[in-house]
């Protein structure tokens, strides 16, 4: 679906979407159009008593014989002045669903007379963002689609006060939509199409032309680095594992990296020898959604030229079964030197993260490290599929993640991790076991395991997004399927935490960071 921004003097014709405020109050263009249509809009509103202009309501009016306008979709927007960005995104998504349901190919959305604290060009861009999120499709492997099964909507025009201005406002969103689309594609592709090597290829392709340095570590290089934990997960696979590193430097004259984003990229998780029950195993093609989120976020940051230095890293492996598979009770040596007793081969994500977290800290010394992983089924038991869990003992950092979640709709909830839980990971013969022998609080156990691979100076939080990678049913904002969770969350975190700091005088910013981390250190 394409959209355009057109200037206020554009003639209205065909299908027109007309916002109507609460209590059916028409805006100036609405009033004029109603007159031009000989009162047909007001008449329809009167006849359909359930339509009151409440936010999200829709009323289709047609049958005009004397105008270039074929049909008007009245779009309830409620209390216009109170509307926030998220509301405009939602309205964009509602329009898209409505037009596709009606089989409309082209439509115009009247935006330039909406009065809100945001300017109308920004409102149009925000609606377009919602429309884009909702219209994501993945039909690559459908060979027999009929016309009716395909989305009808090809073109959406937003009428605004300044076309040029709206295009500028849209720029802020375009990278984000591309990042989210990339993440969704990577997650949706089946495991025989996206395995480590293909992930690398696809991502290189997608990042072409953007200011990101991409580095891929192959098996031999990872062996040399001593990434025995990550490699053990891929033992049974006939496919080459990779670690992908993305370097993005938005601050050219600063050498260090402010932030590391770390993603679990298990391209398929059978559980290994600790095999999963078969019924819903197909879900496990989503086990690389953390890696997809990191990749999508890196793309978005580079696209909009974020003023921050961010390194992304994803570990790409396949957890399958063969005669070479890791056995429950095998002991492996991680890059950190710590030995791990693999009591359950299905708790593999933490093995991957242990090594890439260590590598990224050793190599880039980031101040902050956030990881995203579909790590445990337990987090779904705790939080459903509506929230990801965030774990960490640095309250300032955890709050920054929660705030970014609230602002973007990538919802996150704080869950506990503490020293008491850490003891559950003691192993009889190695430094640490990969599961708790006593059981309980499985999502927190995952977090305390990861903590063993976090260095003293790193401020770290872990995001368990197992419930968030894939939506079984569509929502107002998104189609069913891969959600792209994490891309907006990370982008917003960078805006709030890193970009805000760079506009402060240097000394103050440095002092503040030092103070905060000292206060929150164990
Ligand atoms: N990839 C799974 C977690 C998962 C479960 C993601 C459901 C999405 C939906 C992870 O590797 C796993 O299997 N974890 C185990 C850990 C257990 C063995 C300690 C789990 O959650 O059962
Ligand atoms: Zn697993
Ligand atoms: Zn897994």
Short mmCIF file of N, CA and C in Angstrom, two decimals, residues 45-169:
data_model
loop_
_atom_site.label_atom_id
_atom_site.label_comp_id
_atom_site.label_asym_id
_atom_site.label_seq_id
_atom_site.Cartn_x
_atom_site.Cartn_y
_atom_site.Cartn_z
N UNK A 45 -26.23 10.50 9.51
CA UNK A 45 -25.86 10.48 10.93
C UNK A 45 -27.11 10.42 11.80
N UNK A 46 -28.11 11.17 11.41
CA UNK A 46 -29.37 11.18 12.16
C UNK A 46 -30.04 9.81 12.12
N UNK A 47 -30.00 9.21 10.93
CA UNK A 47 -30.68 7.93 10.74
C UNK A 47 -29.99 6.82 11.53
N UNK A 48 -28.66 6.90 11.61
CA UNK A 48 -27.90 5.83 12.28
C UNK A 48 -27.58 6.26 13.70
N UNK A 49 -28.49 6.04 14.60
CA UNK A 49 -28.36 6.65 15.93
C UNK A 49 -27.16 6.14 16.73
N UNK A 50 -26.65 4.99 16.36
CA UNK A 50 -25.50 4.46 17.12
C UNK A 50 -24.20 5.20 16.80
N UNK A 51 -24.16 5.87 15.66
CA UNK A 51 -22.95 6.63 15.31
C UNK A 51 -23.02 8.00 15.97
N UNK A 52 -22.06 8.23 16.88
CA UNK A 52 -22.09 9.50 17.62
C UNK A 52 -20.80 10.30 17.45
N UNK A 53 -19.90 9.78 16.64
CA UNK A 53 -18.62 10.47 16.47
C UNK A 53 -17.60 10.03 17.51
N UNK A 54 -17.94 8.96 18.22
CA UNK A 54 -17.03 8.41 19.24
C UNK A 54 -15.78 7.87 18.54
N UNK A 55 -14.66 7.95 19.22
CA UNK A 55 -13.39 7.54 18.62
C UNK A 55 -13.43 6.09 18.13
N UNK A 56 -13.12 5.91 16.88
CA UNK A 56 -13.04 4.56 16.30
C UNK A 56 -14.31 4.14 15.56
N UNK A 57 -15.40 4.88 15.72
CA UNK A 57 -16.63 4.50 15.01
C UNK A 57 -16.52 4.83 13.52
N UNK A 58 -17.26 4.06 12.74
CA UNK A 58 -17.20 4.25 11.29
C UNK A 58 -18.62 4.21 10.72
N UNK A 59 -18.91 5.10 9.81
CA UNK A 59 -20.22 5.08 9.15
C UNK A 59 -20.03 5.37 7.66
N UNK A 60 -20.50 4.46 6.83
CA UNK A 60 -20.34 4.64 5.39
C UNK A 60 -21.60 5.27 4.81
N UNK A 61 -21.41 6.34 4.06
CA UNK A 61 -22.54 7.02 3.43
C UNK A 61 -22.28 7.06 1.93
N UNK A 62 -23.25 6.61 1.13
CA UNK A 62 -23.05 6.67 -0.33
C UNK A 62 -24.38 6.85 -1.04
N UNK A 63 -24.34 6.67 -2.34
CA UNK A 63 -25.57 6.83 -3.11
C UNK A 63 -25.73 8.23 -3.69
N UNK A 64 -24.67 9.04 -3.63
CA UNK A 64 -24.77 10.39 -4.21
C UNK A 64 -24.76 10.28 -5.74
N UNK A 65 -25.53 11.16 -6.37
CA UNK A 65 -25.59 11.08 -7.83
C UNK A 65 -25.05 12.35 -8.48
N UNK A 66 -24.77 13.35 -7.69
CA UNK A 66 -24.51 14.68 -8.26
C UNK A 66 -23.14 15.22 -7.90
N UNK A 67 -22.19 14.37 -7.52
CA UNK A 67 -20.91 14.89 -7.06
C UNK A 67 -19.82 13.90 -7.47
N UNK A 68 -18.57 14.39 -7.50
CA UNK A 68 -17.47 13.48 -7.81
C UNK A 68 -17.15 12.55 -6.66
N UNK A 69 -17.71 12.84 -5.50
CA UNK A 69 -17.49 11.97 -4.34
C UNK A 69 -18.47 10.80 -4.42
N UNK A 70 -17.91 9.57 -4.44
CA UNK A 70 -18.78 8.38 -4.54
C UNK A 70 -19.29 7.94 -3.18
N UNK A 71 -18.41 7.97 -2.23
CA UNK A 71 -18.83 7.57 -0.89
C UNK A 71 -17.98 8.27 0.17
N UNK A 72 -18.59 8.49 1.33
CA UNK A 72 -17.87 9.13 2.43
C UNK A 72 -17.87 8.15 3.60
N UNK A 73 -16.69 7.95 4.14
CA UNK A 73 -16.62 7.14 5.35
C UNK A 73 -16.43 8.11 6.51
N UNK A 74 -17.47 8.25 7.31
CA UNK A 74 -17.36 9.12 8.47
C UNK A 74 -16.56 8.37 9.52
N UNK A 75 -15.53 9.02 10.02
CA UNK A 75 -14.65 8.37 10.99
C UNK A 75 -14.76 9.10 12.32
N UNK A 76 -15.34 8.44 13.30
CA UNK A 76 -15.46 9.05 14.62
C UNK A 76 -14.08 9.23 15.24
N UNK A 77 -13.80 10.44 15.73
CA UNK A 77 -12.50 10.66 16.37
C UNK A 77 -12.65 11.09 17.83
N UNK A 78 -13.89 11.28 18.28
CA UNK A 78 -14.11 11.63 19.69
C UNK A 78 -13.68 13.04 20.02
N UNK A 79 -13.04 13.17 21.18
CA UNK A 79 -12.60 14.48 21.67
C UNK A 79 -11.30 14.86 20.96
N UNK A 80 -11.41 15.59 19.87
CA UNK A 80 -10.26 15.83 18.97
C UNK A 80 -9.05 16.41 19.70
N UNK A 81 -9.33 17.36 20.58
CA UNK A 81 -8.20 18.08 21.22
C UNK A 81 -7.40 17.15 22.13
N UNK A 82 -8.07 16.12 22.65
CA UNK A 82 -7.40 15.24 23.62
C UNK A 82 -6.62 14.12 22.93
N UNK A 83 -6.72 14.00 21.62
CA UNK A 83 -6.11 12.84 20.95
C UNK A 83 -4.58 12.87 21.01
N UNK A 84 -4.02 11.69 21.27
CA UNK A 84 -2.57 11.53 21.35
C UNK A 84 -2.07 10.81 20.10
N UNK A 85 -0.76 10.73 19.97
CA UNK A 85 -0.16 10.02 18.83
C UNK A 85 -0.75 8.62 18.65
N UNK A 86 -0.84 7.89 19.79
CA UNK A 86 -1.31 6.50 19.71
C UNK A 86 -2.73 6.44 19.15
N UNK A 87 -3.55 7.45 19.46
CA UNK A 87 -4.92 7.47 18.94
C UNK A 87 -4.91 7.66 17.42
N UNK A 88 -4.02 8.52 16.94
CA UNK A 88 -3.97 8.75 15.50
C UNK A 88 -3.45 7.51 14.76
N UNK A 89 -2.50 6.84 15.40
CA UNK A 89 -2.02 5.58 14.80
C UNK A 89 -3.18 4.59 14.67
N UNK A 90 -3.96 4.52 15.72
CA UNK A 90 -5.08 3.59 15.76
C UNK A 90 -6.10 3.95 14.68
N UNK A 91 -6.36 5.24 14.52
CA UNK A 91 -7.32 5.66 13.50
C UNK A 91 -6.81 5.28 12.10
N UNK A 92 -5.52 5.42 11.89
CA UNK A 92 -4.93 5.02 10.60
C UNK A 92 -5.15 3.54 10.34
N UNK A 93 -4.99 2.75 11.41
CA UNK A 93 -5.18 1.30 11.28
C UNK A 93 -6.65 0.97 11.02
N UNK A 94 -7.55 1.68 11.68
CA UNK A 94 -8.98 1.42 11.50
C UNK A 94 -9.41 1.73 10.06
N UNK A 95 -8.91 2.83 9.54
CA UNK A 95 -9.23 3.20 8.16
C UNK A 95 -8.80 2.08 7.20
N UNK A 96 -7.58 1.61 7.41
CA UNK A 96 -7.03 0.58 6.53
C UNK A 96 -7.89 -0.68 6.54
N UNK A 97 -8.26 -1.11 7.75
CA UNK A 97 -9.08 -2.33 7.85
C UNK A 97 -10.42 -2.11 7.16
N UNK A 98 -11.00 -0.95 7.38
CA UNK A 98 -12.32 -0.65 6.80
C UNK A 98 -12.27 -0.66 5.27
N UNK A 99 -11.27 -0.01 4.72
CA UNK A 99 -11.18 0.10 3.26
C UNK A 99 -10.94 -1.27 2.62
N UNK A 100 -10.11 -2.06 3.27
CA UNK A 100 -9.87 -3.40 2.74
C UNK A 100 -11.11 -4.27 2.83
N UNK A 101 -11.83 -4.09 3.90
CA UNK A 101 -13.06 -4.86 4.06
C UNK A 101 -14.08 -4.48 2.99
N UNK A 102 -14.08 -3.21 2.61
CA UNK A 102 -15.04 -2.73 1.60
C UNK A 102 -14.55 -2.96 0.18
N UNK A 103 -13.30 -3.38 0.04
CA UNK A 103 -12.77 -3.61 -1.29
C UNK A 103 -12.42 -2.33 -2.04
N UNK A 104 -12.08 -1.29 -1.30
CA UNK A 104 -11.74 0.00 -1.92
C UNK A 104 -10.24 0.01 -2.27
N UNK A 105 -9.91 0.56 -3.46
CA UNK A 105 -8.52 0.59 -3.88
C UNK A 105 -7.83 1.90 -3.52
N UNK A 106 -8.58 3.00 -3.63
CA UNK A 106 -7.99 4.32 -3.38
C UNK A 106 -8.92 5.15 -2.52
N UNK A 107 -8.32 5.96 -1.64
CA UNK A 107 -9.18 6.83 -0.83
C UNK A 107 -8.40 8.06 -0.39
N UNK A 108 -9.16 9.09 -0.03
CA UNK A 108 -8.56 10.33 0.48
C UNK A 108 -8.98 10.51 1.93
N UNK A 109 -8.04 10.89 2.76
CA UNK A 109 -8.35 11.14 4.17
C UNK A 109 -8.22 12.64 4.42
N UNK A 110 -9.26 13.25 4.91
CA UNK A 110 -9.24 14.69 5.17
C UNK A 110 -8.62 14.93 6.55
N UNK A 111 -7.48 15.57 6.57
CA UNK A 111 -6.78 15.73 7.84
C UNK A 111 -6.55 17.21 8.18
N UNK A 112 -6.54 18.07 7.16
CA UNK A 112 -6.03 19.43 7.38
C UNK A 112 -6.89 20.31 8.26
N UNK A 113 -8.11 19.89 8.59
CA UNK A 113 -8.88 20.74 9.50
C UNK A 113 -9.04 20.12 10.89
N UNK A 114 -8.23 19.11 11.18
CA UNK A 114 -8.24 18.54 12.54
C UNK A 114 -7.49 19.47 13.48
N UNK A 115 -8.14 19.87 14.54
CA UNK A 115 -7.47 20.79 15.49
C UNK A 115 -7.03 20.04 16.73
N UNK A 116 -5.73 20.01 16.92
CA UNK A 116 -5.14 19.23 18.00
C UNK A 116 -3.80 19.89 18.32
N UNK A 117 -3.17 19.50 19.43
CA UNK A 117 -1.88 20.13 19.74
C UNK A 117 -0.80 19.73 18.72
N UNK A 118 -0.99 18.59 18.08
CA UNK A 118 -0.09 18.22 16.97
C UNK A 118 -0.56 18.94 15.72
N UNK A 119 0.39 19.31 14.87
CA UNK A 119 -0.02 19.93 13.61
C UNK A 119 -0.55 18.86 12.66
N UNK A 120 -1.37 19.29 11.73
CA UNK A 120 -2.07 18.31 10.90
C UNK A 120 -1.14 17.45 10.05
N UNK A 121 0.02 18.00 9.70
CA UNK A 121 0.95 17.20 8.90
C UNK A 121 1.50 16.03 9.73
N UNK A 122 1.78 16.33 11.00
CA UNK A 122 2.28 15.28 11.90
C UNK A 122 1.17 14.24 12.14
N UNK A 123 -0.07 14.73 12.26
CA UNK A 123 -1.19 13.82 12.46
C UNK A 123 -1.32 12.88 11.26
N UNK A 124 -1.18 13.43 10.08
CA UNK A 124 -1.29 12.61 8.86
C UNK A 124 -0.18 11.56 8.83
N UNK A 125 1.03 11.97 9.18
CA UNK A 125 2.16 11.02 9.19
C UNK A 125 1.92 9.92 10.22
N UNK A 126 1.36 10.31 11.36
CA UNK A 126 1.09 9.34 12.42
C UNK A 126 0.00 8.36 12.00
N UNK A 127 -1.02 8.88 11.33
CA UNK A 127 -2.07 7.99 10.82
C UNK A 127 -1.50 7.05 9.76
N UNK A 128 -0.64 7.59 8.93
CA UNK A 128 -0.03 6.77 7.89
C UNK A 128 0.79 5.63 8.52
N UNK A 129 1.44 5.93 9.63
CA UNK A 129 2.22 4.92 10.35
C UNK A 129 1.30 3.78 10.81
N UNK A 130 0.17 4.15 11.41
CA UNK A 130 -0.81 3.16 11.84
C UNK A 130 -1.32 2.34 10.67
N UNK A 131 -1.58 3.03 9.56
CA UNK A 131 -2.08 2.34 8.36
C UNK A 131 -1.05 1.33 7.86
N UNK A 132 0.21 1.74 7.91
CA UNK A 132 1.29 0.88 7.42
C UNK A 132 1.45 -0.35 8.33
N UNK A 133 1.39 -0.14 9.64
CA UNK A 133 1.53 -1.27 10.56
C UNK A 133 0.41 -2.29 10.33
N UNK A 134 -0.78 -1.78 10.12
CA UNK A 134 -1.93 -2.66 9.96
C UNK A 134 -1.90 -3.39 8.62
N UNK A 135 -1.30 -2.77 7.61
CA UNK A 135 -1.41 -3.38 6.28
C UNK A 135 -0.28 -4.35 5.95
N UNK A 136 0.53 -4.70 6.97
CA UNK A 136 1.60 -5.69 6.72
C UNK A 136 1.02 -7.02 6.26
N UNK A 137 1.60 -7.58 5.24
CA UNK A 137 1.17 -8.90 4.75
C UNK A 137 2.41 -9.74 4.47
N UNK A 138 2.24 -11.04 4.56
CA UNK A 138 3.33 -11.92 4.15
C UNK A 138 2.72 -13.00 3.26
N UNK A 139 2.77 -12.77 1.96
CA UNK A 139 2.11 -13.69 1.02
C UNK A 139 3.13 -14.38 0.11
N UNK A 140 4.40 -14.36 0.53
CA UNK A 140 5.47 -14.87 -0.35
C UNK A 140 5.22 -16.28 -0.86
N UNK A 141 4.56 -17.09 -0.06
CA UNK A 141 4.42 -18.49 -0.46
C UNK A 141 2.99 -18.86 -0.84
N UNK A 142 2.16 -17.85 -1.06
CA UNK A 142 0.79 -18.11 -1.51
C UNK A 142 0.78 -18.03 -3.02
N UNK A 143 0.45 -19.16 -3.65
CA UNK A 143 0.49 -19.15 -5.12
C UNK A 143 -0.90 -19.12 -5.73
N UNK A 144 -1.91 -19.26 -4.89
CA UNK A 144 -3.26 -19.38 -5.47
C UNK A 144 -4.22 -18.35 -4.94
N UNK A 145 -3.72 -17.19 -4.65
CA UNK A 145 -4.61 -16.19 -4.06
C UNK A 145 -5.55 -15.58 -5.09
N UNK A 146 -6.83 -15.55 -4.74
CA UNK A 146 -7.79 -14.89 -5.63
C UNK A 146 -7.75 -13.40 -5.37
N UNK A 147 -8.36 -12.64 -6.24
CA UNK A 147 -8.36 -11.19 -6.11
C UNK A 147 -8.99 -10.78 -4.77
N UNK A 148 -10.03 -11.50 -4.39
CA UNK A 148 -10.74 -11.15 -3.15
C UNK A 148 -9.88 -11.39 -1.91
N UNK A 149 -8.95 -12.33 -2.03
CA UNK A 149 -8.10 -12.63 -0.87
C UNK A 149 -6.97 -11.61 -0.72
N UNK A 150 -6.71 -10.89 -1.78
CA UNK A 150 -5.63 -9.89 -1.69
C UNK A 150 -6.20 -8.59 -1.13
N UNK A 151 -5.35 -7.80 -0.46
CA UNK A 151 -5.86 -6.52 0.04
C UNK A 151 -6.24 -5.62 -1.12
N UNK A 152 -7.36 -4.92 -0.99
CA UNK A 152 -7.81 -4.07 -2.10
C UNK A 152 -7.09 -2.73 -2.11
N UNK A 153 -6.73 -2.28 -0.94
CA UNK A 153 -6.23 -0.90 -0.81
C UNK A 153 -4.82 -0.76 -1.39
N UNK A 154 -4.68 0.11 -2.38
CA UNK A 154 -3.35 0.32 -2.96
C UNK A 154 -2.83 1.73 -2.71
N UNK A 155 -3.76 2.65 -2.49
CA UNK A 155 -3.33 4.05 -2.39
C UNK A 155 -4.18 4.82 -1.38
N UNK A 156 -3.49 5.46 -0.43
CA UNK A 156 -4.20 6.27 0.56
C UNK A 156 -3.60 7.68 0.50
N UNK A 157 -4.46 8.68 0.25
CA UNK A 157 -3.97 10.07 0.17
C UNK A 157 -4.42 10.84 1.40
N UNK A 158 -3.50 11.49 2.06
CA UNK A 158 -3.85 12.32 3.21
C UNK A 158 -3.84 13.78 2.77
N UNK A 159 -4.96 14.44 2.94
CA UNK A 159 -5.02 15.86 2.56
C UNK A 159 -4.55 16.70 3.74
N UNK A 160 -3.49 17.46 3.52
CA UNK A 160 -2.85 18.21 4.62
C UNK A 160 -2.60 19.67 4.20
N UNK A 161 -2.19 20.49 5.17
CA UNK A 161 -1.97 21.90 4.86
C UNK A 161 -0.67 22.10 4.08
N UNK A 162 0.30 21.23 4.29
CA UNK A 162 1.54 21.34 3.53
C UNK A 162 2.10 19.95 3.24
N UNK A 163 2.14 19.67 1.98
CA UNK A 163 2.60 18.37 1.52
C UNK A 163 4.06 18.14 1.93
N UNK A 164 4.86 19.19 1.72
CA UNK A 164 6.30 19.08 2.01
C UNK A 164 6.52 18.82 3.51
N UNK A 165 5.78 19.52 4.31
CA UNK A 165 5.91 19.39 5.76
C UNK A 165 5.53 17.96 6.20
N UNK A 166 4.45 17.45 5.62
CA UNK A 166 3.98 16.11 5.98
C UNK A 166 5.02 15.06 5.59
N UNK A 167 5.64 15.28 4.44
CA UNK A 167 6.67 14.33 4.02
C UNK A 167 7.84 14.32 4.99
N UNK A 168 8.16 15.50 5.50
CA UNK A 168 9.23 15.60 6.51
C UNK A 168 8.82 14.85 7.78
N UNK A 169 7.59 15.06 8.20
CA UNK A 169 7.10 14.38 9.41
C UNK A 169 7.09 12.86 9.21
#
